[in-house]
PDB file of N, CA and C in Angstrom:
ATOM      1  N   UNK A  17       0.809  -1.198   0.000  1.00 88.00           N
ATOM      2  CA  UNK A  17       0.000   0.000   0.000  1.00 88.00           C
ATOM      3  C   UNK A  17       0.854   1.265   0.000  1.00 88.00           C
ATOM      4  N   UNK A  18       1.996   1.229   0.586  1.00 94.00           N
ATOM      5  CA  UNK A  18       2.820   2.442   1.332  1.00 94.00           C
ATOM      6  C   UNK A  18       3.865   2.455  -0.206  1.00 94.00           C
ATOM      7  N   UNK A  19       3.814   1.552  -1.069  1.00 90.00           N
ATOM      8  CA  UNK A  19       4.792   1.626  -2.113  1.00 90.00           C
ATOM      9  C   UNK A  19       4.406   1.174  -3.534  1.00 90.00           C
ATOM     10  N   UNK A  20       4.024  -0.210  -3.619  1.00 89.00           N
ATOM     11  CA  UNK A  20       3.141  -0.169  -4.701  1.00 89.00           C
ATOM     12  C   UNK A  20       1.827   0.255  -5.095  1.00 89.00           C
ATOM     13  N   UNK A  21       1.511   0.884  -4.233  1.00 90.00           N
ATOM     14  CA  UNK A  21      -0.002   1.204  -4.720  1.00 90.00           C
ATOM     15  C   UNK A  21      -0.041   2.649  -4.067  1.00 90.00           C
ATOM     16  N   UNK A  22       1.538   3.337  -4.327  1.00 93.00           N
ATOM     17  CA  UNK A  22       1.460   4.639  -3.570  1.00 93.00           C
ATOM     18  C   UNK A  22       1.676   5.489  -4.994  1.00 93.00           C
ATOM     19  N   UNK A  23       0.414   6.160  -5.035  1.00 94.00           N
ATOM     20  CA  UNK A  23       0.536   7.128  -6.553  1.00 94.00           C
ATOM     21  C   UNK A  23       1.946   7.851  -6.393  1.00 94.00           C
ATOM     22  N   UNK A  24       2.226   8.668  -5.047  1.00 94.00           N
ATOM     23  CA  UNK A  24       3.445   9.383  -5.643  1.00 94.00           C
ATOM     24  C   UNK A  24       4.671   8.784  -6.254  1.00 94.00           C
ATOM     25  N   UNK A  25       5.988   9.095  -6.769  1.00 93.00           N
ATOM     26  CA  UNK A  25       6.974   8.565  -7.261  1.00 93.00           C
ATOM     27  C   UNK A  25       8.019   8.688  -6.150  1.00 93.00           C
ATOM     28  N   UNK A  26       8.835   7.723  -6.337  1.00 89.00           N
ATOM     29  CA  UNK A  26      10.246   6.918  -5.423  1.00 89.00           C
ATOM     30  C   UNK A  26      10.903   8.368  -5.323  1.00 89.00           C
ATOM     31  N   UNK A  27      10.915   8.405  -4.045  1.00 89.00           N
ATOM     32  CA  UNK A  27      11.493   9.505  -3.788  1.00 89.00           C
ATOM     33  C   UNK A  27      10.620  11.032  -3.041  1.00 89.00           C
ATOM     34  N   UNK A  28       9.215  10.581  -3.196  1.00 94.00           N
ATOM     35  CA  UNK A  28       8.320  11.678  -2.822  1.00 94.00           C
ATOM     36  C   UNK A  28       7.076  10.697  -2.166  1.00 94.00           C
ATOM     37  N   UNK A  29       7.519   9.495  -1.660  1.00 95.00           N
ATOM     38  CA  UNK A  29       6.036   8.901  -1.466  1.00 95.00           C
ATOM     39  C   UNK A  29       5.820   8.972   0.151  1.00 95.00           C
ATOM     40  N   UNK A  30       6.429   9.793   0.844  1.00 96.00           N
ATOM     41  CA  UNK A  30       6.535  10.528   1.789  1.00 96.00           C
ATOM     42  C   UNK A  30       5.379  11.440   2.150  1.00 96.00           C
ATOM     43  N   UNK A  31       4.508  11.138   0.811  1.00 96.00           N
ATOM     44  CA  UNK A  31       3.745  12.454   0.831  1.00 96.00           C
ATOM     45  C   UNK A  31       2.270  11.639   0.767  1.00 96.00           C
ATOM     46  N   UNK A  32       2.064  10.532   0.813  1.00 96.00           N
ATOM     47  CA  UNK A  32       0.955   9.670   1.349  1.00 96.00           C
ATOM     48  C   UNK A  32       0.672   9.845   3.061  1.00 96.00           C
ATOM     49  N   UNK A  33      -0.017  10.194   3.626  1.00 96.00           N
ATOM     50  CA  UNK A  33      -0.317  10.018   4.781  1.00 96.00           C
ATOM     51  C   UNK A  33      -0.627   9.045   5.486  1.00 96.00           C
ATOM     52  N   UNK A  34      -1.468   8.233   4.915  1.00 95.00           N
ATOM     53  CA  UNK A  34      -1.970   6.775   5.049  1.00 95.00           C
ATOM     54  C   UNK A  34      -2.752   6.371   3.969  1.00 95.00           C
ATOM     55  N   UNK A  35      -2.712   5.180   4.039  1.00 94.00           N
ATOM     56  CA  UNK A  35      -3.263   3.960   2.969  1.00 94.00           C
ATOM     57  C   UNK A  35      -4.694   3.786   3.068  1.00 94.00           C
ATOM     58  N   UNK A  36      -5.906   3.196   2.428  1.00 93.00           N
ATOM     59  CA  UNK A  36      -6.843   3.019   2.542  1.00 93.00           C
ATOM     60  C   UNK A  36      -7.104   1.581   2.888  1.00 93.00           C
ATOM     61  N   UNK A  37      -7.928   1.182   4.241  1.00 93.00           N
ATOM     62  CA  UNK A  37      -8.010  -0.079   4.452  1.00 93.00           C
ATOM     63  C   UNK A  37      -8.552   0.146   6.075  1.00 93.00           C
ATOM     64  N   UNK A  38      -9.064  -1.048   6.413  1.00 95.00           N
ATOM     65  CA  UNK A  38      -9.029  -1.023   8.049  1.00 95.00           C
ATOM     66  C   UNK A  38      -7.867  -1.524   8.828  1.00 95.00           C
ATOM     67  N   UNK A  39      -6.730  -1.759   8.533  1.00 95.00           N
ATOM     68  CA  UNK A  39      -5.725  -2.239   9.348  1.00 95.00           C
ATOM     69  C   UNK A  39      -5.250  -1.152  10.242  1.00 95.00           C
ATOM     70  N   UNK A  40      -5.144  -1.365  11.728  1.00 96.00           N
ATOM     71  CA  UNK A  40      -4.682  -1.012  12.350  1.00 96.00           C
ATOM     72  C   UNK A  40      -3.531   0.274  12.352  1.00 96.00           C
ATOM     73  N   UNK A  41      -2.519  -0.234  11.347  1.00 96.00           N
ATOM     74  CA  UNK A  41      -1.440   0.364  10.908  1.00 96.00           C
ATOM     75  C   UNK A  41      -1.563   1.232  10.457  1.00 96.00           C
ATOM     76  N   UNK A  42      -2.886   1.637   9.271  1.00 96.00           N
ATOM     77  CA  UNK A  42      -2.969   2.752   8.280  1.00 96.00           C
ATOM     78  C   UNK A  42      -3.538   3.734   9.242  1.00 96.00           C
ATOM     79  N   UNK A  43      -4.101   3.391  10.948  1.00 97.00           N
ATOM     80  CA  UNK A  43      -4.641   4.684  11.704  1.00 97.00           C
ATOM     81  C   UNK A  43      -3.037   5.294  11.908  1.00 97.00           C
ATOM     82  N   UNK A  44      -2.755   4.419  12.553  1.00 97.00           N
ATOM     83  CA  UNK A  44      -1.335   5.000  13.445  1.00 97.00           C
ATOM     84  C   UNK A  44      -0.808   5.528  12.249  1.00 97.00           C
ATOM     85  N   UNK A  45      -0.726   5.278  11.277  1.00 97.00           N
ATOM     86  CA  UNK A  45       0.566   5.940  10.291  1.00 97.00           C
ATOM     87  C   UNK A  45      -0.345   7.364   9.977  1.00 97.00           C
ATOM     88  N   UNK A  46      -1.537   7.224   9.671  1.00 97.00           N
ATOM     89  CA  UNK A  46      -2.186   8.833   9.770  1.00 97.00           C
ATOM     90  C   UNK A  46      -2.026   9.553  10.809  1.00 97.00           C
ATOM     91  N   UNK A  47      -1.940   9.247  11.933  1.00 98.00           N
ATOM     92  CA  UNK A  47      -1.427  10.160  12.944  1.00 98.00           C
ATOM     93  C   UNK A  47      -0.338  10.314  13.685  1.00 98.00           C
ATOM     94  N   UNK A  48       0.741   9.673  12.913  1.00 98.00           N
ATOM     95  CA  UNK A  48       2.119   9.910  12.959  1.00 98.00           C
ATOM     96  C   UNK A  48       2.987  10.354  12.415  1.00 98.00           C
ATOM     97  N   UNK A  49       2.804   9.795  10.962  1.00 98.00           N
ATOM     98  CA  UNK A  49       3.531  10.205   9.789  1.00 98.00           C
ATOM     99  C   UNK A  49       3.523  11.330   9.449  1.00 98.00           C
ATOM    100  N   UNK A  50       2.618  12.693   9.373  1.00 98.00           N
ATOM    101  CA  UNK A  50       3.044  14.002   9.753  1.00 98.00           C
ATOM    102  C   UNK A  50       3.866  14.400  10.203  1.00 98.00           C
ATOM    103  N   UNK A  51       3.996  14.320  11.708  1.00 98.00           N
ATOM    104  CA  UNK A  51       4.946  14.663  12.579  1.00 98.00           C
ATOM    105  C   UNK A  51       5.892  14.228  12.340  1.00 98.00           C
ATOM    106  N   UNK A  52       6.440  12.376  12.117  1.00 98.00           N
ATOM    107  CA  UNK A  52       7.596  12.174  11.792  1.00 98.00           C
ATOM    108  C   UNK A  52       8.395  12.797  10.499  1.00 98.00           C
ATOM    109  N   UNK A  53       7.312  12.977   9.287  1.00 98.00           N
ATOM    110  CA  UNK A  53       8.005  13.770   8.223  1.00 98.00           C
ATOM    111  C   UNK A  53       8.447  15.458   8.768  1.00 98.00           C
ATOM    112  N   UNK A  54       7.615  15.743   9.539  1.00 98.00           N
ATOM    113  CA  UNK A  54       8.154  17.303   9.516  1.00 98.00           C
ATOM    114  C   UNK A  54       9.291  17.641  10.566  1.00 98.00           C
ATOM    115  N   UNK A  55       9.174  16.175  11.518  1.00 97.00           N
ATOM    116  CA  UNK A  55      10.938  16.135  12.053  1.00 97.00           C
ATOM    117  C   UNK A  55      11.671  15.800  11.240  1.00 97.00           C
ATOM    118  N   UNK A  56      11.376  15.583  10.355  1.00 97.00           N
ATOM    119  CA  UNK A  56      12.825  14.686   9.036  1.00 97.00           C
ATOM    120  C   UNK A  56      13.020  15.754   8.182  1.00 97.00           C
ATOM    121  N   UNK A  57      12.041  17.047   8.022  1.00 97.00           N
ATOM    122  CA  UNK A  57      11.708  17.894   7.392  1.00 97.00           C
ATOM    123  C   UNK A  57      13.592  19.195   8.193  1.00 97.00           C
ATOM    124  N   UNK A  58      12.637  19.188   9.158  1.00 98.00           N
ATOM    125  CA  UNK A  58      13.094  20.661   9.652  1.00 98.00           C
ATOM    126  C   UNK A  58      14.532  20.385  10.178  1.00 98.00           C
ATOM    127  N   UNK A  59      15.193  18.748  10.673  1.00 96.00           N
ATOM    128  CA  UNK A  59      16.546  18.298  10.908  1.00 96.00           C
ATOM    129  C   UNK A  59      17.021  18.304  10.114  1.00 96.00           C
ATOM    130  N   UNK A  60      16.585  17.632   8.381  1.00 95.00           N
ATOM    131  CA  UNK A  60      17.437  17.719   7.417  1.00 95.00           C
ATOM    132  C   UNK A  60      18.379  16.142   7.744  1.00 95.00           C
ATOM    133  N   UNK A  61      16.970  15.346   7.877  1.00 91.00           N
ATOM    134  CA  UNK A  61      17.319  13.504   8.324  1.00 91.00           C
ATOM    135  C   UNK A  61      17.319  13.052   7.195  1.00 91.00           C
ATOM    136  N   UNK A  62      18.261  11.856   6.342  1.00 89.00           N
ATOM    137  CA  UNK A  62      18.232  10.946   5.617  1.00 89.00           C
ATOM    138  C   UNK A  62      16.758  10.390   5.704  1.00 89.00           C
ATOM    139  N   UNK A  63      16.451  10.399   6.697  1.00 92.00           N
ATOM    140  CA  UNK A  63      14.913   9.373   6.705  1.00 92.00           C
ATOM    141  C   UNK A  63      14.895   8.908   7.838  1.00 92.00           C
ATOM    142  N   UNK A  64      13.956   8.457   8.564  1.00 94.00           N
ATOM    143  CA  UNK A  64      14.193   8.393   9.653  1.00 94.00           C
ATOM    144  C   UNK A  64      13.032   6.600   9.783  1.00 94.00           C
ATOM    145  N   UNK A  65      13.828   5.910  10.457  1.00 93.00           N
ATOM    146  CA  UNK A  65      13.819   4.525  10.472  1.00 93.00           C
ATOM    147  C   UNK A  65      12.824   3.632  11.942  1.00 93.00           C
ATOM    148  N   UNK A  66      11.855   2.415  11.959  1.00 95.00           N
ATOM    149  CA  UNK A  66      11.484   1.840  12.834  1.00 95.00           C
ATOM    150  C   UNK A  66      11.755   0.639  12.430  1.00 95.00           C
ATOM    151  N   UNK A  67      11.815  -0.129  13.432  1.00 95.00           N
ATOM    152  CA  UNK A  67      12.265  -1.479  13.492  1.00 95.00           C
ATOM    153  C   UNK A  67      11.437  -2.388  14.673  1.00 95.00           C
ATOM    154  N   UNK A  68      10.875  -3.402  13.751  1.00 96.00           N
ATOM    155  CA  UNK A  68      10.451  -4.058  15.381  1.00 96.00           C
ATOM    156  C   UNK A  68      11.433  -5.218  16.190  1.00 96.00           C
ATOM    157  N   UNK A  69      11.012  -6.334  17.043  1.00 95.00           N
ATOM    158  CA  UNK A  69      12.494  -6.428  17.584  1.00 95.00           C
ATOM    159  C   UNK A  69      12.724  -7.846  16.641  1.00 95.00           C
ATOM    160  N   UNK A  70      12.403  -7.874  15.425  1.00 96.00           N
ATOM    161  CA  UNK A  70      12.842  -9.180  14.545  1.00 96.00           C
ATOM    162  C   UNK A  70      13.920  -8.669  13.600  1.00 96.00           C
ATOM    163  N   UNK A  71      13.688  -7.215  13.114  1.00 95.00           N
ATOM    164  CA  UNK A  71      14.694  -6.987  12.767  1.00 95.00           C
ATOM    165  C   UNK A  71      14.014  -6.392  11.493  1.00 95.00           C
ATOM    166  N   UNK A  72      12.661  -6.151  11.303  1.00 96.00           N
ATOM    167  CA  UNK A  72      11.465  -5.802  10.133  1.00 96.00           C
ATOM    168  C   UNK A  72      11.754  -4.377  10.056  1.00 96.00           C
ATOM    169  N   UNK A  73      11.961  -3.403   9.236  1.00 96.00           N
ATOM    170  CA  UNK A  73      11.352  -2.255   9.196  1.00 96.00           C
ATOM    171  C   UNK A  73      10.103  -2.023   8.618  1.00 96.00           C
ATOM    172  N   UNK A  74       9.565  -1.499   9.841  1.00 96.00           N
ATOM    173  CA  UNK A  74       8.084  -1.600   9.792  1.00 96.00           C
ATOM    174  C   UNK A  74       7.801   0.177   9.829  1.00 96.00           C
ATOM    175  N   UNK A  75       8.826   1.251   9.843  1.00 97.00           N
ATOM    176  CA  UNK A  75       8.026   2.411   9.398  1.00 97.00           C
ATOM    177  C   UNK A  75       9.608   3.415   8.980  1.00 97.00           C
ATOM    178  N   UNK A  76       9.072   4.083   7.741  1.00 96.00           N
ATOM    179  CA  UNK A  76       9.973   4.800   6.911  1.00 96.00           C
ATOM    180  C   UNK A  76       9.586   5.648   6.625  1.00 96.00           C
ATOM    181  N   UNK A  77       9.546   6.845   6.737  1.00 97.00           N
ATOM    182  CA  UNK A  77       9.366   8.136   6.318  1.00 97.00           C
ATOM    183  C   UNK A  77       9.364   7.861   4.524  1.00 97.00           C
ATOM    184  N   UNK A  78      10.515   8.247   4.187  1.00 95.00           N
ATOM    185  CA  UNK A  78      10.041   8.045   2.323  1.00 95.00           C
ATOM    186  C   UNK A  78      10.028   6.669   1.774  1.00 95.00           C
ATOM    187  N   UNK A  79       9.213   5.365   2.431  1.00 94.00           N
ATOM    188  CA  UNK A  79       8.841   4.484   1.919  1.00 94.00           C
ATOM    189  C   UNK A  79       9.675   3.905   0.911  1.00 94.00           C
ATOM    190  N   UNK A  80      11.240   3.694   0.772  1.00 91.00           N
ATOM    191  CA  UNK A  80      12.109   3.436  -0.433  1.00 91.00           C
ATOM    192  C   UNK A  80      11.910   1.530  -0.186  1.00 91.00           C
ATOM    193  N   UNK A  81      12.176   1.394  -1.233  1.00 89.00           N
ATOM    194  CA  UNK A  81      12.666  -0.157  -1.639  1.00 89.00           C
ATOM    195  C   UNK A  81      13.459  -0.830   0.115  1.00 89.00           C
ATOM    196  N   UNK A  82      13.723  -0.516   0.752  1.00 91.00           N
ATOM    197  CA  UNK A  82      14.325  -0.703   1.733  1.00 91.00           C
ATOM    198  C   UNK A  82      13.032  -1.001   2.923  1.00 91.00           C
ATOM    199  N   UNK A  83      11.673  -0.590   2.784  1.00 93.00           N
ATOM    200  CA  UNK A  83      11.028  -0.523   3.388  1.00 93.00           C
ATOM    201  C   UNK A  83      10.114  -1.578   3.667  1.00 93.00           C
ATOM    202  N   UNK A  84       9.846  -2.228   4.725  1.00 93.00           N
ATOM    203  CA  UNK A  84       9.207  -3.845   5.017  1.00 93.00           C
ATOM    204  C   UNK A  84       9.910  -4.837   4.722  1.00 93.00           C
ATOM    205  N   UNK A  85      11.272  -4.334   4.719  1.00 94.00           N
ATOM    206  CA  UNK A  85      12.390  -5.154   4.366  1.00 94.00           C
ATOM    207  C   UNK A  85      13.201  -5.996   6.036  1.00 94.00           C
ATOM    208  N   UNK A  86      13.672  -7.450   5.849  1.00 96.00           N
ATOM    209  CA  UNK A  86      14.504  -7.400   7.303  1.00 96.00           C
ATOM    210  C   UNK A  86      15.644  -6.596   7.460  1.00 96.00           C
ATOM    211  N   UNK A  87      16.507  -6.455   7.883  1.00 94.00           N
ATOM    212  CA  UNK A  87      17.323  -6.482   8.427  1.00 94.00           C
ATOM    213  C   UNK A  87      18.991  -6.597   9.063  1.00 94.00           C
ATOM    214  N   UNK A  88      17.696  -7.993  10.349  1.00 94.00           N
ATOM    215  CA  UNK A  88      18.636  -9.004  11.182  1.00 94.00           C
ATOM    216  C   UNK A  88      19.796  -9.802  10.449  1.00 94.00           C
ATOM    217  N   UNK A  89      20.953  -9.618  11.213  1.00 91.00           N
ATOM    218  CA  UNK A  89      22.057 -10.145  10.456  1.00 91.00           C
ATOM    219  C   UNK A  89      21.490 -11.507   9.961  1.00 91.00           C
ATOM    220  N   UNK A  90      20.776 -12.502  10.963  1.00 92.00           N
ATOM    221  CA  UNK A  90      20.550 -13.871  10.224  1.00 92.00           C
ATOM    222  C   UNK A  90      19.285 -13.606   9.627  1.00 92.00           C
ATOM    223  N   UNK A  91      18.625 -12.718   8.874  1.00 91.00           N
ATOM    224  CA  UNK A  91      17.742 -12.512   8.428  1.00 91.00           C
ATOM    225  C   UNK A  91      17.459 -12.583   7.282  1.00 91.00           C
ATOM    226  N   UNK A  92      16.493 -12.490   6.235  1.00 89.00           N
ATOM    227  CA  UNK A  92      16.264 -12.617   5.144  1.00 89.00           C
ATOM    228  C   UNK A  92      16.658 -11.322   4.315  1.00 89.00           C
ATOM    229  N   UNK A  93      16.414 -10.091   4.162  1.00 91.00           N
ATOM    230  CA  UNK A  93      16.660  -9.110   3.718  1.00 91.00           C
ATOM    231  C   UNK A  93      18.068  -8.848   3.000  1.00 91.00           C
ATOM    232  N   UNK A  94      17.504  -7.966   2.125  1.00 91.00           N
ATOM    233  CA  UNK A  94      18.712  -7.948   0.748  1.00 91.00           C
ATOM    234  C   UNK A  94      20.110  -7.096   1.449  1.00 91.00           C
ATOM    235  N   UNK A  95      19.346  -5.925   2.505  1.00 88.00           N
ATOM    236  CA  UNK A  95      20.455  -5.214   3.238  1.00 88.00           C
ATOM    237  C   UNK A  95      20.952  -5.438   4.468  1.00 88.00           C
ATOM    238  N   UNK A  96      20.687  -6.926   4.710  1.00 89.00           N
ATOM    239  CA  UNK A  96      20.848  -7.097   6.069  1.00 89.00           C
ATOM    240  C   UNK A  96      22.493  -6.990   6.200  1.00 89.00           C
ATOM    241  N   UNK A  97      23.252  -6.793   5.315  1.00 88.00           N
ATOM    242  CA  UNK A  97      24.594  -6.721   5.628  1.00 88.00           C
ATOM    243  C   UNK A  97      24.854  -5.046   5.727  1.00 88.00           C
ATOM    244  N   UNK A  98      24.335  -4.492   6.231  1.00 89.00           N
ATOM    245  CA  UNK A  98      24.676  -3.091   6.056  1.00 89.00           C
ATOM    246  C   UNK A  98      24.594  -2.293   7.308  1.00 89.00           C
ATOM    247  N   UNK A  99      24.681  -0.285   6.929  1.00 89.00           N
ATOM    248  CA  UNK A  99      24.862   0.683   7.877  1.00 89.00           C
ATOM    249  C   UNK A  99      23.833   0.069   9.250  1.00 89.00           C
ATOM    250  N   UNK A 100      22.090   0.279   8.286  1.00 90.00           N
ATOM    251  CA  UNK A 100      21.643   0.213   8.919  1.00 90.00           C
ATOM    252  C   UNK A 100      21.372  -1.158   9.702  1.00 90.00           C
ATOM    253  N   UNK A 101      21.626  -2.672   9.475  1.00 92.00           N
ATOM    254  CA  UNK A 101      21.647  -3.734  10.494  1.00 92.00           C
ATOM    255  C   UNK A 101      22.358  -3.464  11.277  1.00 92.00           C
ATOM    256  N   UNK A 102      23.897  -2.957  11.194  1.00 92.00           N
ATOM    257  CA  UNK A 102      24.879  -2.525  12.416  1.00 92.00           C
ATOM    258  C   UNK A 102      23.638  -1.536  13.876  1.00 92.00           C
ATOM    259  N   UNK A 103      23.250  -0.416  13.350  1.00 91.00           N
ATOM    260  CA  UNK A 103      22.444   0.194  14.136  1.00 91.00           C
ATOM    261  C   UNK A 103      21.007  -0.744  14.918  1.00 91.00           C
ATOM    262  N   UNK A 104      20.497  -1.419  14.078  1.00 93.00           N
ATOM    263  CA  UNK A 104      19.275  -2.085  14.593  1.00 93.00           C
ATOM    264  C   UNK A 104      20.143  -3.496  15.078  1.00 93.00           C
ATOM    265  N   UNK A 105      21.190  -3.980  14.818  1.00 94.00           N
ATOM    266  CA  UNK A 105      21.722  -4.862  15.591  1.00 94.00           C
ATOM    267  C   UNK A 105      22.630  -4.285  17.082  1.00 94.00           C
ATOM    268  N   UNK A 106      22.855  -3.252  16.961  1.00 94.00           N
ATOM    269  CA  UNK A 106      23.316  -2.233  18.367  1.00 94.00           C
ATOM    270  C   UNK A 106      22.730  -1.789  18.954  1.00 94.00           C
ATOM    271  N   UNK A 107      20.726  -1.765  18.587  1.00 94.00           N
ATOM    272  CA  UNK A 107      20.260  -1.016  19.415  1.00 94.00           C
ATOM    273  C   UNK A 107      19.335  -2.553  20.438  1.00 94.00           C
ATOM    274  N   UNK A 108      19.103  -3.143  19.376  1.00 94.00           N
ATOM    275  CA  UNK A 108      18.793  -4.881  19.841  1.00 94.00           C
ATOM    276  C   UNK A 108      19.961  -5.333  21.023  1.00 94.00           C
ATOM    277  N   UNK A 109      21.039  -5.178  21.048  1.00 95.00           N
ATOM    278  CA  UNK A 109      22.095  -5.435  21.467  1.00 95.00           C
ATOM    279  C   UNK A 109      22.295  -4.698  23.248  1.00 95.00           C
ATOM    280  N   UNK A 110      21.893  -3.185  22.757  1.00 95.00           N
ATOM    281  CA  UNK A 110      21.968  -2.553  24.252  1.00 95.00           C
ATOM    282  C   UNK A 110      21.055  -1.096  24.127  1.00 95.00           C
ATOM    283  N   UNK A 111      19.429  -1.820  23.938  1.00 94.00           N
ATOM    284  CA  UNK A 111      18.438  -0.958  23.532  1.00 94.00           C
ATOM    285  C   UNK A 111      18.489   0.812  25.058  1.00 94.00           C
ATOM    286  N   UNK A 112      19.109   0.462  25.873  1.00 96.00           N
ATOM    287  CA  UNK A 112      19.480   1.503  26.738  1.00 96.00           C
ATOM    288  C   UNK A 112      20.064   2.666  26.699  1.00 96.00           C
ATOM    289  N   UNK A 113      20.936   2.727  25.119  1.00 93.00           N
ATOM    290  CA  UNK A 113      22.031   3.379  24.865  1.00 93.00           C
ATOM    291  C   UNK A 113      21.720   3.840  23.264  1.00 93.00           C
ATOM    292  N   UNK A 114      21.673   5.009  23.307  1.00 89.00           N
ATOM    293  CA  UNK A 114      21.573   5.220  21.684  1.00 89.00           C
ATOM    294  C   UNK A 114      22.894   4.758  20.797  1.00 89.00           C
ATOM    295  N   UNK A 115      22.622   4.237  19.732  1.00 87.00           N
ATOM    296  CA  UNK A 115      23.596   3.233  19.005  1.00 87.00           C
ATOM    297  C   UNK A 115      23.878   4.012  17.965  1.00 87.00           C
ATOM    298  N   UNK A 116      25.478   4.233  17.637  1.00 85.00           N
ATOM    299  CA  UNK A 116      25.951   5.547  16.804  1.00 85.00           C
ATOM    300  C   UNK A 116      26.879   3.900  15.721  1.00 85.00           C
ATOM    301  N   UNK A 117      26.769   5.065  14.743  1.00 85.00           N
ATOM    302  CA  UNK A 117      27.542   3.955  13.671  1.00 85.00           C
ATOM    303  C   UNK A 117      28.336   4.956  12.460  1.00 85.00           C
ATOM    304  N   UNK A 118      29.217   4.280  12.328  1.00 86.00           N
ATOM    305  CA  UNK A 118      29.903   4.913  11.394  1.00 86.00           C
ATOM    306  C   UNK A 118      28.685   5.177   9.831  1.00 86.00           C
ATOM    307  N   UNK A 119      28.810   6.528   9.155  1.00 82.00           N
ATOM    308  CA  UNK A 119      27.887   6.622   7.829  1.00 82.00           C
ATOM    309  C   UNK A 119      28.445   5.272   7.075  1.00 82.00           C
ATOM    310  N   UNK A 120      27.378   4.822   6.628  1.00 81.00           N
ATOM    311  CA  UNK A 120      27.975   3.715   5.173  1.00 81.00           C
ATOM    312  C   UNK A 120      26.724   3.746   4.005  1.00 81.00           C
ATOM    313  N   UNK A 121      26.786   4.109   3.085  1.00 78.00           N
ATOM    314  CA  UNK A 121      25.866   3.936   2.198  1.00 78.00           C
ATOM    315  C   UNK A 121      25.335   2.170   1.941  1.00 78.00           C
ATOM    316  N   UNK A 122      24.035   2.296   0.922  1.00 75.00           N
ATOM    317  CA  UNK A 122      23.779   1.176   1.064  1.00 75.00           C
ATOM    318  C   UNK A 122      22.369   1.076  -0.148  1.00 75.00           C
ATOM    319  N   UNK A 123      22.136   0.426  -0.509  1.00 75.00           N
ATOM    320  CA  UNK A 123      20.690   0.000  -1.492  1.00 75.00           C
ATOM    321  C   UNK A 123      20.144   1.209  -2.083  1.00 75.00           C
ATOM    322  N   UNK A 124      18.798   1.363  -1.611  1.00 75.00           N
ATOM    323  CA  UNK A 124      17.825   1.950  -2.507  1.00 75.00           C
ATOM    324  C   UNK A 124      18.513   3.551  -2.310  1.00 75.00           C
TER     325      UNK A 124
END
């Protein structure tokens, strides 16, 4: 919903608020996804990332190819070798402590 069936184009689909459907998800993302874009807005964030504790990203500001994707190092996902598994494997690791990582580019 958040990507294939999101009229805007890769790179602007940021600009969906929520999806049409009764799932749970499409409330919360209407009354979140505002706010999280206009913090990503006014910091001047790459995008700003959720993870649940399997290792899923389950919420993305600009919805890229990267998005509902795993992860977890033993995980399925195409980027699980990357910036961001280091971070969601550091924050899994010692969720107490904000988890800093060296920049590394990566996929979409």
């Amino acid at each position: 919903a958040y990507i294939t069936n999101n009229e805007h184009p890769m790179g602007s689909k940021d600009q969906l608020d929520f999806a049409p459907g009764s799932e749970e998800y499409h409330a919360i993302h209407k009354h979140y996804h505002p706010k999280y874009r206009s913090i990503l807005y006014d910091r001047n964030y790459y995008d700003i990332f959720m993870f649940d504790l399997e290792g899923n990203l389950i919420y993305s500001v600009y919805k890229e190819l990267d998005y509902a994707t795993n992860f977890a190092v033993n995980g399925t996902g195409q980027w699980k070798k990357s910036g961001l598994e280091e971070a969601f494997e550091g924050a899994l690791a010692n969720p107490d402590v904000i988890t800093v990582i060296d920049w590394k580019p990566y996929g979409p």
